[in-house]
Short mmCIF file of N, CA and C in Angstrom, two decimals:
data_model
loop_
_atom_site.label_atom_id
_atom_site.label_comp_id
_atom_site.label_asym_id
_atom_site.label_seq_id
_atom_site.Cartn_x
_atom_site.Cartn_y
_atom_site.Cartn_z
N MET Z 299 9.35 -17.36 -18.60
CA MET Z 299 8.36 -16.31 -18.72
C MET Z 299 8.35 -15.78 -20.15
N THR Z 300 7.16 -15.53 -20.61
CA THR Z 300 7.03 -15.04 -21.98
C THR Z 300 6.99 -13.52 -22.05
N GLU Z 301 6.79 -12.87 -20.93
CA GLU Z 301 6.59 -11.44 -20.93
C GLU Z 301 7.33 -10.82 -19.75
N LYS Z 302 7.98 -9.69 -19.99
CA LYS Z 302 8.65 -9.01 -18.90
C LYS Z 302 7.60 -8.45 -17.95
N ILE Z 303 7.88 -8.55 -16.65
CA ILE Z 303 6.98 -8.00 -15.63
C ILE Z 303 7.68 -6.81 -14.98
N ILE Z 304 6.96 -5.70 -14.92
CA ILE Z 304 7.50 -4.48 -14.32
C ILE Z 304 6.64 -4.12 -13.11
N LEU Z 305 7.30 -3.78 -12.03
CA LEU Z 305 6.63 -3.27 -10.84
C LEU Z 305 6.71 -1.75 -10.89
N ALA Z 306 5.55 -1.09 -10.96
CA ALA Z 306 5.51 0.38 -11.05
C ALA Z 306 5.63 0.95 -9.64
N SER Z 307 6.79 0.75 -9.06
CA SER Z 307 7.02 1.17 -7.68
C SER Z 307 8.51 1.20 -7.40
N THR Z 308 8.90 2.09 -6.50
CA THR Z 308 10.30 2.09 -6.05
C THR Z 308 10.43 1.44 -4.68
N SER Z 309 9.36 0.79 -4.22
CA SER Z 309 9.39 0.15 -2.91
C SER Z 309 10.25 -1.12 -2.95
N PRO Z 310 11.39 -1.10 -2.27
CA PRO Z 310 12.22 -2.31 -2.25
C PRO Z 310 11.51 -3.46 -1.55
N PHE Z 311 10.60 -3.13 -0.63
CA PHE Z 311 9.90 -4.17 0.11
C PHE Z 311 8.94 -4.92 -0.80
N ARG Z 312 8.16 -4.20 -1.62
CA ARG Z 312 7.24 -4.87 -2.55
C ARG Z 312 8.03 -5.72 -3.56
N ARG Z 313 9.11 -5.16 -4.06
CA ARG Z 313 9.93 -5.92 -5.01
C ARG Z 313 10.47 -7.20 -4.35
N GLN Z 314 10.91 -7.08 -3.11
CA GLN Z 314 11.44 -8.24 -2.39
C GLN Z 314 10.37 -9.30 -2.20
N LEU Z 315 9.13 -8.88 -1.89
CA LEU Z 315 8.04 -9.84 -1.73
C LEU Z 315 7.85 -10.65 -3.01
N LEU Z 316 7.86 -9.97 -4.16
CA LEU Z 316 7.68 -10.66 -5.43
C LEU Z 316 8.86 -11.58 -5.73
N GLU Z 317 10.06 -11.09 -5.52
CA GLU Z 317 11.24 -11.92 -5.80
C GLU Z 317 11.31 -13.11 -4.86
N ASN Z 318 10.91 -12.93 -3.60
CA ASN Z 318 10.87 -14.06 -2.65
C ASN Z 318 9.89 -15.12 -3.12
N ALA Z 319 8.84 -14.68 -3.85
CA ALA Z 319 7.84 -15.62 -4.38
C ALA Z 319 8.28 -16.23 -5.71
N GLY Z 320 9.48 -15.87 -6.18
CA GLY Z 320 10.00 -16.44 -7.42
C GLY Z 320 9.60 -15.68 -8.66
N VAL Z 321 9.12 -14.45 -8.49
CA VAL Z 321 8.71 -13.63 -9.64
C VAL Z 321 9.80 -12.59 -9.90
N SER Z 322 10.41 -12.68 -11.07
CA SER Z 322 11.45 -11.74 -11.45
C SER Z 322 10.80 -10.47 -12.01
N VAL Z 323 11.10 -9.33 -11.38
CA VAL Z 323 10.50 -8.08 -11.82
C VAL Z 323 11.57 -7.01 -11.97
N GLU Z 324 11.26 -6.06 -12.85
CA GLU Z 324 12.06 -4.85 -12.96
C GLU Z 324 11.24 -3.74 -12.30
N ALA Z 325 11.87 -2.91 -11.50
CA ALA Z 325 11.16 -1.81 -10.84
C ALA Z 325 11.35 -0.53 -11.64
N VAL Z 326 10.26 0.15 -11.93
CA VAL Z 326 10.29 1.43 -12.64
C VAL Z 326 9.42 2.42 -11.86
N ALA Z 327 9.97 3.57 -11.56
CA ALA Z 327 9.22 4.57 -10.80
C ALA Z 327 8.11 5.18 -11.65
N PRO Z 328 6.89 5.20 -11.14
CA PRO Z 328 5.83 5.88 -11.87
C PRO Z 328 6.00 7.39 -11.75
N GLU Z 329 5.61 8.11 -12.79
CA GLU Z 329 5.68 9.57 -12.76
C GLU Z 329 4.27 10.09 -12.50
N VAL Z 330 3.81 9.86 -11.28
CA VAL Z 330 2.45 10.20 -10.89
C VAL Z 330 2.52 10.98 -9.57
N ASP Z 331 1.89 12.14 -9.55
CA ASP Z 331 1.77 12.91 -8.32
C ASP Z 331 0.49 12.45 -7.62
N GLU Z 332 0.65 11.65 -6.57
CA GLU Z 332 -0.50 11.05 -5.91
C GLU Z 332 -1.48 12.09 -5.37
N ARG Z 333 -0.96 13.17 -4.82
CA ARG Z 333 -1.84 14.20 -4.25
C ARG Z 333 -2.68 14.87 -5.35
N VAL Z 334 -2.10 15.06 -6.54
CA VAL Z 334 -2.85 15.66 -7.65
C VAL Z 334 -3.98 14.72 -8.09
N VAL Z 335 -3.69 13.41 -8.14
CA VAL Z 335 -4.71 12.43 -8.52
C VAL Z 335 -5.82 12.39 -7.46
N GLU Z 336 -5.42 12.47 -6.19
CA GLU Z 336 -6.39 12.35 -5.10
C GLU Z 336 -7.26 13.58 -4.90
N ALA Z 337 -6.71 14.77 -5.19
CA ALA Z 337 -7.40 16.02 -4.86
C ALA Z 337 -8.87 16.07 -5.30
N PRO Z 338 -9.19 15.74 -6.57
CA PRO Z 338 -10.60 15.81 -6.97
C PRO Z 338 -11.48 14.72 -6.35
N LEU Z 339 -10.85 13.71 -5.75
CA LEU Z 339 -11.61 12.59 -5.18
C LEU Z 339 -12.05 12.88 -3.75
N GLU Z 340 -11.33 13.79 -3.07
CA GLU Z 340 -11.53 13.98 -1.63
C GLU Z 340 -12.95 14.37 -1.26
N ASN Z 341 -13.57 15.26 -2.02
CA ASN Z 341 -14.92 15.70 -1.68
C ASN Z 341 -15.98 15.12 -2.62
N ALA Z 342 -15.59 14.09 -3.36
CA ALA Z 342 -16.52 13.52 -4.35
C ALA Z 342 -17.19 12.24 -3.84
N GLY Z 343 -16.96 11.90 -2.58
CA GLY Z 343 -17.59 10.71 -2.03
C GLY Z 343 -17.00 9.40 -2.52
N VAL Z 344 -15.77 9.44 -3.05
CA VAL Z 344 -15.12 8.21 -3.53
C VAL Z 344 -14.64 7.42 -2.32
N SER Z 345 -14.92 6.12 -2.30
CA SER Z 345 -14.55 5.29 -1.16
C SER Z 345 -13.04 5.14 -1.06
N PRO Z 346 -12.51 4.89 0.15
CA PRO Z 346 -11.07 4.67 0.29
C PRO Z 346 -10.55 3.51 -0.56
N GLU Z 347 -11.39 2.48 -0.76
CA GLU Z 347 -10.99 1.35 -1.60
C GLU Z 347 -10.81 1.81 -3.05
N ASP Z 348 -11.75 2.64 -3.52
CA ASP Z 348 -11.66 3.14 -4.89
C ASP Z 348 -10.51 4.12 -5.06
N VAL Z 349 -10.22 4.91 -4.03
CA VAL Z 349 -9.05 5.81 -4.10
C VAL Z 349 -7.79 4.98 -4.30
N ALA Z 350 -7.65 3.89 -3.55
CA ALA Z 350 -6.48 3.02 -3.71
C ALA Z 350 -6.41 2.45 -5.12
N LEU Z 351 -7.56 2.01 -5.66
CA LEU Z 351 -7.59 1.47 -7.02
C LEU Z 351 -7.24 2.52 -8.07
N ILE Z 352 -7.77 3.72 -7.91
CA ILE Z 352 -7.48 4.80 -8.86
C ILE Z 352 -6.00 5.14 -8.87
N LEU Z 353 -5.39 5.21 -7.69
CA LEU Z 353 -3.95 5.50 -7.61
C LEU Z 353 -3.12 4.37 -8.19
N ALA Z 354 -3.49 3.12 -7.88
CA ALA Z 354 -2.76 1.97 -8.43
C ALA Z 354 -2.86 1.96 -9.95
N GLU Z 355 -4.05 2.27 -10.48
CA GLU Z 355 -4.24 2.29 -11.93
C GLU Z 355 -3.42 3.40 -12.57
N ALA Z 356 -3.39 4.57 -11.95
CA ALA Z 356 -2.61 5.69 -12.51
C ALA Z 356 -1.14 5.30 -12.63
N LYS Z 357 -0.62 4.62 -11.62
CA LYS Z 357 0.79 4.21 -11.65
C LYS Z 357 1.03 3.14 -12.71
N ALA Z 358 0.15 2.14 -12.75
CA ALA Z 358 0.32 1.04 -13.71
C ALA Z 358 0.24 1.56 -15.15
N VAL Z 359 -0.75 2.41 -15.43
CA VAL Z 359 -0.94 2.92 -16.79
C VAL Z 359 0.23 3.83 -17.19
N ASP Z 360 0.69 4.67 -16.27
CA ASP Z 360 1.81 5.56 -16.57
C ASP Z 360 3.04 4.76 -17.00
N VAL Z 361 3.39 3.76 -16.25
CA VAL Z 361 4.59 2.96 -16.58
C VAL Z 361 4.33 2.10 -17.81
N SER Z 362 3.10 1.60 -17.95
CA SER Z 362 2.76 0.75 -19.09
C SER Z 362 2.85 1.51 -20.41
N LYS Z 363 2.50 2.78 -20.41
CA LYS Z 363 2.61 3.58 -21.64
C LYS Z 363 4.06 3.72 -22.07
N ARG Z 364 4.97 3.74 -21.10
CA ARG Z 364 6.39 3.86 -21.41
C ARG Z 364 7.02 2.50 -21.71
N HIS Z 365 6.37 1.42 -21.30
CA HIS Z 365 6.88 0.05 -21.52
C HIS Z 365 5.72 -0.81 -22.04
N PRO Z 366 5.26 -0.54 -23.27
CA PRO Z 366 4.03 -1.18 -23.76
C PRO Z 366 4.13 -2.69 -23.97
N HIS Z 367 5.34 -3.24 -24.02
CA HIS Z 367 5.48 -4.68 -24.27
C HIS Z 367 5.68 -5.48 -22.98
N ALA Z 368 5.45 -4.84 -21.84
CA ALA Z 368 5.59 -5.51 -20.54
C ALA Z 368 4.24 -5.57 -19.84
N LEU Z 369 4.14 -6.47 -18.88
CA LEU Z 369 2.99 -6.54 -17.99
C LEU Z 369 3.38 -5.72 -16.75
N VAL Z 370 2.60 -4.69 -16.44
CA VAL Z 370 2.97 -3.76 -15.38
C VAL Z 370 2.05 -3.91 -14.18
N ILE Z 371 2.65 -3.99 -13.00
CA ILE Z 371 1.93 -4.09 -11.74
C ILE Z 371 1.96 -2.72 -11.05
N GLY Z 372 0.79 -2.15 -10.84
CA GLY Z 372 0.68 -0.92 -10.06
C GLY Z 372 -0.01 -1.21 -8.75
N CYS Z 373 0.45 -0.62 -7.67
CA CYS Z 373 -0.18 -0.85 -6.37
C CYS Z 373 -0.26 0.43 -5.57
N ASP Z 374 -1.23 0.45 -4.68
CA ASP Z 374 -1.33 1.55 -3.74
C ASP Z 374 -2.16 1.08 -2.55
N GLN Z 375 -2.04 1.84 -1.47
CA GLN Z 375 -2.74 1.48 -0.25
C GLN Z 375 -3.29 2.74 0.40
N THR Z 376 -4.52 2.65 0.88
CA THR Z 376 -5.08 3.73 1.68
C THR Z 376 -5.40 3.18 3.07
N LEU Z 377 -5.39 4.09 4.03
CA LEU Z 377 -5.78 3.76 5.39
C LEU Z 377 -6.99 4.61 5.71
N SER Z 378 -8.06 3.98 6.15
CA SER Z 378 -9.27 4.72 6.47
C SER Z 378 -9.74 4.42 7.89
N LEU Z 379 -10.20 5.47 8.54
CA LEU Z 379 -10.81 5.37 9.87
C LEU Z 379 -12.15 6.06 9.74
N GLY Z 380 -13.21 5.27 9.59
CA GLY Z 380 -14.51 5.83 9.26
C GLY Z 380 -14.44 6.48 7.88
N ASP Z 381 -14.82 7.73 7.80
CA ASP Z 381 -14.79 8.45 6.52
C ASP Z 381 -13.44 9.12 6.26
N ARG Z 382 -12.56 9.12 7.22
CA ARG Z 382 -11.29 9.83 7.09
C ARG Z 382 -10.24 8.94 6.41
N VAL Z 383 -9.59 9.50 5.41
CA VAL Z 383 -8.49 8.80 4.73
C VAL Z 383 -7.18 9.43 5.19
N PHE Z 384 -6.27 8.60 5.66
CA PHE Z 384 -4.97 9.06 6.14
C PHE Z 384 -3.95 9.03 5.00
N HIS Z 385 -3.00 9.95 5.05
CA HIS Z 385 -1.87 9.98 4.12
C HIS Z 385 -0.59 9.78 4.90
N LYS Z 386 0.50 9.46 4.21
CA LYS Z 386 1.78 9.32 4.90
C LYS Z 386 2.08 10.60 5.66
N PRO Z 387 2.54 10.48 6.91
CA PRO Z 387 2.86 11.68 7.68
C PRO Z 387 4.02 12.45 7.06
N LYS Z 388 3.91 13.79 7.10
CA LYS Z 388 4.95 14.64 6.51
C LYS Z 388 6.17 14.77 7.42
N ASP Z 389 5.94 14.66 8.74
CA ASP Z 389 7.03 14.83 9.69
C ASP Z 389 6.69 14.04 10.96
N MET Z 390 7.59 14.07 11.93
CA MET Z 390 7.39 13.26 13.13
C MET Z 390 6.19 13.74 13.95
N GLU Z 391 5.90 15.01 13.93
CA GLU Z 391 4.72 15.52 14.65
C GLU Z 391 3.44 14.98 14.00
N SER Z 392 3.40 14.92 12.66
CA SER Z 392 2.25 14.32 11.97
C SER Z 392 2.14 12.84 12.32
N ALA Z 393 3.27 12.14 12.40
CA ALA Z 393 3.26 10.72 12.77
C ALA Z 393 2.69 10.55 14.17
N ARG Z 394 3.07 11.42 15.09
CA ARG Z 394 2.56 11.36 16.46
C ARG Z 394 1.04 11.56 16.47
N ARG Z 395 0.55 12.52 15.69
CA ARG Z 395 -0.89 12.77 15.63
C ARG Z 395 -1.64 11.59 15.01
N HIS Z 396 -1.04 10.98 13.97
CA HIS Z 396 -1.64 9.78 13.37
C HIS Z 396 -1.86 8.71 14.44
N LEU Z 397 -0.82 8.43 15.19
CA LEU Z 397 -0.90 7.35 16.18
C LEU Z 397 -1.88 7.70 17.30
N LEU Z 398 -1.93 8.97 17.71
CA LEU Z 398 -2.92 9.39 18.71
C LEU Z 398 -4.34 9.20 18.18
N ASP Z 399 -4.56 9.54 16.90
CA ASP Z 399 -5.89 9.40 16.31
C ASP Z 399 -6.31 7.94 16.14
N LEU Z 400 -5.35 7.06 15.87
CA LEU Z 400 -5.64 5.64 15.65
C LEU Z 400 -5.71 4.84 16.95
N SER Z 401 -5.16 5.40 18.02
CA SER Z 401 -5.08 4.71 19.31
C SER Z 401 -6.44 4.25 19.80
N GLY Z 402 -6.54 2.96 20.14
CA GLY Z 402 -7.76 2.40 20.70
C GLY Z 402 -8.89 2.18 19.70
N LYS Z 403 -8.60 2.36 18.40
CA LYS Z 403 -9.64 2.24 17.38
C LYS Z 403 -9.27 1.17 16.34
N THR Z 404 -10.28 0.78 15.54
CA THR Z 404 -10.06 -0.16 14.44
C THR Z 404 -10.08 0.61 13.13
N HIS Z 405 -9.01 0.49 12.37
CA HIS Z 405 -8.95 1.14 11.06
C HIS Z 405 -8.81 0.09 9.97
N GLN Z 406 -9.02 0.52 8.74
CA GLN Z 406 -8.99 -0.39 7.60
C GLN Z 406 -7.85 -0.01 6.66
N LEU Z 407 -7.11 -1.02 6.23
CA LEU Z 407 -6.13 -0.85 5.16
C LEU Z 407 -6.73 -1.41 3.88
N ASN Z 408 -6.65 -0.63 2.82
CA ASN Z 408 -7.19 -1.02 1.51
C ASN Z 408 -6.02 -1.11 0.55
N SER Z 409 -5.67 -2.33 0.16
CA SER Z 409 -4.50 -2.54 -0.70
C SER Z 409 -4.97 -2.93 -2.11
N ALA Z 410 -4.61 -2.07 -3.07
CA ALA Z 410 -5.08 -2.25 -4.44
C ALA Z 410 -3.94 -2.64 -5.37
N ILE Z 411 -4.28 -3.48 -6.34
CA ILE Z 411 -3.35 -3.85 -7.41
C ILE Z 411 -4.08 -3.68 -8.74
N VAL Z 412 -3.37 -3.12 -9.71
CA VAL Z 412 -3.89 -3.03 -11.08
C VAL Z 412 -2.80 -3.53 -12.01
N LEU Z 413 -3.17 -4.42 -12.93
CA LEU Z 413 -2.25 -4.86 -13.99
C LEU Z 413 -2.60 -4.10 -15.26
N ALA Z 414 -1.55 -3.66 -15.96
CA ALA Z 414 -1.76 -2.93 -17.22
C ALA Z 414 -0.85 -3.51 -18.29
N ARG Z 415 -1.35 -3.43 -19.52
CA ARG Z 415 -0.58 -3.86 -20.68
C ARG Z 415 -0.87 -2.87 -21.81
N ALA Z 416 0.18 -2.42 -22.47
CA ALA Z 416 0.04 -1.48 -23.59
C ALA Z 416 -0.76 -0.23 -23.20
N GLY Z 417 -0.54 0.23 -21.97
CA GLY Z 417 -1.17 1.46 -21.52
C GLY Z 417 -2.62 1.32 -21.10
N GLN Z 418 -3.13 0.08 -21.01
CA GLN Z 418 -4.53 -0.14 -20.64
C GLN Z 418 -4.62 -1.06 -19.43
N PRO Z 419 -5.46 -0.73 -18.45
CA PRO Z 419 -5.65 -1.65 -17.32
C PRO Z 419 -6.36 -2.91 -17.78
N ILE Z 420 -5.89 -4.07 -17.31
CA ILE Z 420 -6.53 -5.34 -17.69
C ILE Z 420 -7.11 -6.08 -16.49
N TRP Z 421 -6.74 -5.65 -15.27
CA TRP Z 421 -7.23 -6.34 -14.07
C TRP Z 421 -7.08 -5.42 -12.88
N ARG Z 422 -8.10 -5.43 -12.03
CA ARG Z 422 -8.09 -4.61 -10.81
C ARG Z 422 -8.49 -5.49 -9.63
N HIS Z 423 -7.84 -5.24 -8.50
CA HIS Z 423 -8.17 -6.00 -7.29
C HIS Z 423 -7.89 -5.13 -6.07
N VAL Z 424 -8.74 -5.24 -5.07
CA VAL Z 424 -8.46 -4.57 -3.79
C VAL Z 424 -8.80 -5.54 -2.66
N SER Z 425 -7.90 -5.62 -1.68
CA SER Z 425 -8.10 -6.44 -0.48
C SER Z 425 -8.12 -5.52 0.73
N GLN Z 426 -8.89 -5.92 1.74
CA GLN Z 426 -8.96 -5.12 2.96
C GLN Z 426 -8.48 -5.91 4.17
N ALA Z 427 -7.95 -5.18 5.14
CA ALA Z 427 -7.61 -5.74 6.44
C ALA Z 427 -8.07 -4.75 7.50
N ASN Z 428 -8.54 -5.28 8.62
CA ASN Z 428 -8.96 -4.45 9.75
C ASN Z 428 -7.97 -4.61 10.89
N LEU Z 429 -7.47 -3.48 11.38
CA LEU Z 429 -6.44 -3.50 12.41
C LEU Z 429 -6.91 -2.69 13.61
N THR Z 430 -6.88 -3.31 14.78
CA THR Z 430 -7.27 -2.64 16.02
C THR Z 430 -6.03 -2.30 16.82
N MET Z 431 -5.83 -1.00 17.03
CA MET Z 431 -4.67 -0.54 17.76
C MET Z 431 -4.98 -0.54 19.26
N ARG Z 432 -3.99 -0.87 20.05
CA ARG Z 432 -4.13 -0.77 21.50
C ARG Z 432 -4.36 0.70 21.88
N LYS Z 433 -4.91 0.91 23.05
CA LYS Z 433 -4.99 2.27 23.59
C LYS Z 433 -3.57 2.65 24.01
N LEU Z 434 -3.02 3.64 23.32
CA LEU Z 434 -1.61 3.98 23.50
C LEU Z 434 -1.45 5.21 24.39
N ASP Z 435 -0.55 5.11 25.33
CA ASP Z 435 -0.18 6.23 26.17
C ASP Z 435 0.65 7.22 25.34
N PRO Z 436 0.37 8.53 25.42
CA PRO Z 436 1.14 9.49 24.64
C PRO Z 436 2.65 9.40 24.87
N GLY Z 437 3.05 9.09 26.08
CA GLY Z 437 4.48 8.93 26.37
C GLY Z 437 5.07 7.75 25.62
N PHE Z 438 4.29 6.65 25.55
CA PHE Z 438 4.77 5.49 24.80
C PHE Z 438 4.89 5.82 23.32
N ILE Z 439 3.92 6.57 22.78
CA ILE Z 439 3.98 6.95 21.37
C ILE Z 439 5.28 7.71 21.10
N GLY Z 440 5.61 8.66 21.97
CA GLY Z 440 6.85 9.43 21.81
C GLY Z 440 8.08 8.54 21.83
N ARG Z 441 8.11 7.59 22.78
CA ARG Z 441 9.26 6.68 22.88
C ARG Z 441 9.34 5.76 21.66
N HIS Z 442 8.17 5.29 21.20
CA HIS Z 442 8.14 4.42 20.03
C HIS Z 442 8.67 5.15 18.80
N LEU Z 443 8.19 6.38 18.58
CA LEU Z 443 8.63 7.14 17.41
C LEU Z 443 10.12 7.48 17.49
N SER Z 444 10.59 7.72 18.70
CA SER Z 444 12.02 7.98 18.87
C SER Z 444 12.85 6.75 18.48
N GLN Z 445 12.32 5.58 18.79
CA GLN Z 445 13.01 4.33 18.47
C GLN Z 445 13.01 4.05 16.97
N VAL Z 446 11.84 4.22 16.31
CA VAL Z 446 11.76 3.86 14.89
C VAL Z 446 12.27 4.98 13.98
N GLY Z 447 12.26 6.20 14.48
CA GLY Z 447 12.81 7.32 13.71
C GLY Z 447 12.03 7.58 12.43
N LYS Z 448 12.76 7.97 11.40
CA LYS Z 448 12.15 8.39 10.12
C LYS Z 448 11.41 7.26 9.41
N ASN Z 449 11.62 6.01 9.82
CA ASN Z 449 10.86 4.90 9.22
C ASN Z 449 9.36 5.10 9.39
N ALA Z 450 8.96 5.83 10.45
CA ALA Z 450 7.54 6.09 10.67
C ALA Z 450 6.93 6.89 9.53
N LEU Z 451 7.75 7.63 8.80
CA LEU Z 451 7.24 8.48 7.74
C LEU Z 451 7.01 7.72 6.43
N SER Z 452 7.45 6.48 6.37
CA SER Z 452 7.31 5.70 5.13
C SER Z 452 6.03 4.88 5.10
N SER Z 453 5.25 4.93 6.18
CA SER Z 453 4.02 4.15 6.27
C SER Z 453 2.84 5.08 6.44
N VAL Z 454 1.75 4.79 5.75
CA VAL Z 454 0.57 5.66 5.79
C VAL Z 454 0.02 5.79 7.22
N GLY Z 455 0.19 4.76 8.02
CA GLY Z 455 -0.32 4.81 9.40
C GLY Z 455 0.73 5.20 10.41
N ALA Z 456 1.93 5.54 9.95
CA ALA Z 456 3.06 5.89 10.82
C ALA Z 456 3.52 4.70 11.64
N TYR Z 457 3.27 3.50 11.12
CA TYR Z 457 3.80 2.30 11.76
C TYR Z 457 4.27 1.35 10.66
N GLN Z 458 5.18 0.49 10.98
CA GLN Z 458 5.58 -0.58 10.05
C GLN Z 458 5.34 -1.89 10.77
N ILE Z 459 4.27 -2.55 10.36
CA ILE Z 459 3.84 -3.73 11.09
C ILE Z 459 4.83 -4.88 10.99
N GLU Z 460 5.68 -4.83 9.94
CA GLU Z 460 6.69 -5.89 9.80
C GLU Z 460 7.86 -5.68 10.76
N GLY Z 461 7.87 -4.56 11.48
CA GLY Z 461 8.90 -4.29 12.48
C GLY Z 461 8.28 -4.11 13.85
N SER Z 462 8.82 -3.18 14.63
CA SER Z 462 8.33 -3.00 16.00
C SER Z 462 6.93 -2.38 16.04
N GLY Z 463 6.43 -1.91 14.90
CA GLY Z 463 5.06 -1.40 14.85
C GLY Z 463 4.02 -2.43 15.23
N ILE Z 464 4.36 -3.71 15.15
CA ILE Z 464 3.41 -4.76 15.54
C ILE Z 464 3.01 -4.62 17.01
N GLN Z 465 3.87 -4.00 17.81
CA GLN Z 465 3.58 -3.84 19.24
C GLN Z 465 2.45 -2.86 19.51
N LEU Z 466 2.02 -2.12 18.50
CA LEU Z 466 0.96 -1.13 18.68
C LEU Z 466 -0.43 -1.75 18.62
N PHE Z 467 -0.52 -3.03 18.25
CA PHE Z 467 -1.82 -3.62 17.92
C PHE Z 467 -2.25 -4.69 18.91
N GLU Z 468 -3.60 -4.79 19.04
CA GLU Z 468 -4.15 -5.87 19.85
C GLU Z 468 -4.91 -6.89 19.03
N LYS Z 469 -5.33 -6.51 17.80
CA LYS Z 469 -6.09 -7.45 16.96
C LYS Z 469 -5.90 -7.07 15.50
N ILE Z 470 -5.74 -8.11 14.66
CA ILE Z 470 -5.59 -7.91 13.22
C ILE Z 470 -6.45 -8.93 12.49
N GLU Z 471 -7.27 -8.44 11.54
CA GLU Z 471 -8.06 -9.33 10.70
C GLU Z 471 -7.69 -9.05 9.26
N GLY Z 472 -7.03 -10.01 8.63
CA GLY Z 472 -6.58 -9.82 7.26
C GLY Z 472 -5.22 -10.47 7.07
N ASP Z 473 -4.85 -10.71 5.82
CA ASP Z 473 -3.59 -11.40 5.58
C ASP Z 473 -2.41 -10.41 5.57
N TYR Z 474 -1.27 -10.95 5.88
CA TYR Z 474 -0.04 -10.16 6.01
C TYR Z 474 0.26 -9.35 4.76
N PHE Z 475 0.09 -9.95 3.58
CA PHE Z 475 0.46 -9.29 2.33
C PHE Z 475 -0.45 -8.08 2.05
N THR Z 476 -1.73 -8.19 2.41
CA THR Z 476 -2.62 -7.05 2.29
C THR Z 476 -2.16 -5.92 3.21
N ILE Z 477 -1.77 -6.28 4.42
CA ILE Z 477 -1.36 -5.28 5.41
C ILE Z 477 -0.11 -4.54 4.95
N VAL Z 478 0.83 -5.25 4.34
CA VAL Z 478 2.06 -4.58 3.91
C VAL Z 478 1.95 -3.98 2.51
N GLY Z 479 0.78 -4.08 1.88
CA GLY Z 479 0.51 -3.31 0.67
C GLY Z 479 0.66 -4.03 -0.66
N LEU Z 480 0.70 -5.37 -0.65
CA LEU Z 480 0.76 -6.11 -1.90
C LEU Z 480 0.02 -7.44 -1.73
N PRO Z 481 -1.29 -7.48 -2.02
CA PRO Z 481 -2.05 -8.73 -1.87
C PRO Z 481 -1.51 -9.81 -2.83
N LEU Z 482 -0.60 -10.58 -2.33
CA LEU Z 482 0.22 -11.43 -3.19
C LEU Z 482 -0.52 -12.62 -3.79
N LEU Z 483 -1.39 -13.27 -3.03
CA LEU Z 483 -2.04 -14.47 -3.56
C LEU Z 483 -2.95 -14.17 -4.76
N PRO Z 484 -3.83 -13.14 -4.69
CA PRO Z 484 -4.61 -12.82 -5.89
C PRO Z 484 -3.73 -12.41 -7.07
N LEU Z 485 -2.63 -11.68 -6.78
CA LEU Z 485 -1.74 -11.24 -7.85
C LEU Z 485 -1.07 -12.44 -8.52
N LEU Z 486 -0.56 -13.37 -7.73
CA LEU Z 486 0.09 -14.55 -8.31
C LEU Z 486 -0.90 -15.35 -9.15
N GLY Z 487 -2.14 -15.46 -8.66
CA GLY Z 487 -3.16 -16.18 -9.43
C GLY Z 487 -3.40 -15.53 -10.78
N LYS Z 488 -3.47 -14.22 -10.82
CA LYS Z 488 -3.71 -13.53 -12.08
C LYS Z 488 -2.48 -13.62 -13.00
N LEU Z 489 -1.28 -13.53 -12.44
CA LEU Z 489 -0.07 -13.67 -13.27
C LEU Z 489 -0.01 -15.07 -13.90
N ARG Z 490 -0.44 -16.09 -13.17
CA ARG Z 490 -0.50 -17.44 -13.75
C ARG Z 490 -1.55 -17.50 -14.85
N GLU Z 491 -2.70 -16.90 -14.60
CA GLU Z 491 -3.78 -16.89 -15.60
C GLU Z 491 -3.33 -16.19 -16.90
N GLU Z 492 -2.51 -15.14 -16.76
CA GLU Z 492 -2.02 -14.41 -17.91
C GLU Z 492 -0.84 -15.10 -18.60
N GLY Z 493 -0.36 -16.19 -18.01
CA GLY Z 493 0.79 -16.90 -18.56
C GLY Z 493 2.10 -16.19 -18.32
N ALA Z 494 2.10 -15.23 -17.38
CA ALA Z 494 3.31 -14.45 -17.11
C ALA Z 494 4.27 -15.20 -16.19
N ILE Z 495 3.72 -16.13 -15.39
CA ILE Z 495 4.56 -17.00 -14.55
C ILE Z 495 4.09 -18.43 -14.73
N ASP Z 496 4.94 -19.35 -14.38
CA ASP Z 496 4.64 -20.77 -14.54
C ASP Z 496 3.56 -21.17 -13.56
N GLY Z 497 2.70 -22.09 -13.98
CA GLY Z 497 1.70 -22.53 -13.04
C GLY Z 497 0.68 -23.45 -13.63
#
C-alpha cells in the first residue's frame, strides 16, 4: 500500500470487516457530535440518505484534517420508516419502543461512506437495504431485549442483525454489508481505483 488508510470510527465491527477483507486500517475516533450535525437537518427536508452522507462526511473530514497524509474512511447509517428517522435508543425503554414501532413494517437502512484526503471529501456513496420486521408480540420484545441486554443500544434499530436480532425479520432486501453499516464492495472498488489497495 502506498497510503495509510484510516477508519474514522471506533466500531470494532467495521474495522474487523475491513481487516477480514485484507485491508489494514488504523482506527481514529472522529470528534463529531452527531446530534449537533443532525439538528439543522431535521426540519429542512433532508432525506435520510443525505443525512447519512452528511454525517459520514463530517467524520471523514474531521479525521482527515488531523491526518492529512492518509486516506480516511467515514461512515454512518440512518434508519428510516417513511419520513421518520430513528436514532440509537438511549435506554432499554427506548429500544422497546423502537421495536414496537418497527414491528410488522418495512424500514430502510441507509449506509453511507465518504472518503477524504487532506481534509477534503473525494468520494461519496450510499447503499440502501429494505428490512421487513415480523409482527412482534410485546411479550416477545421484552424477552428478546432481556436476552440481548445493552447490545440493543448499540444499533440504530435496537437490533443486531448479525446476532439474534435476525429472528425479528421475515424479509430482507439488500446486501449484508449495507445492513451492518459498511457497504464493502463499492468501498473496495474505490480503494483499488485510488491505488490504496492492490487490485
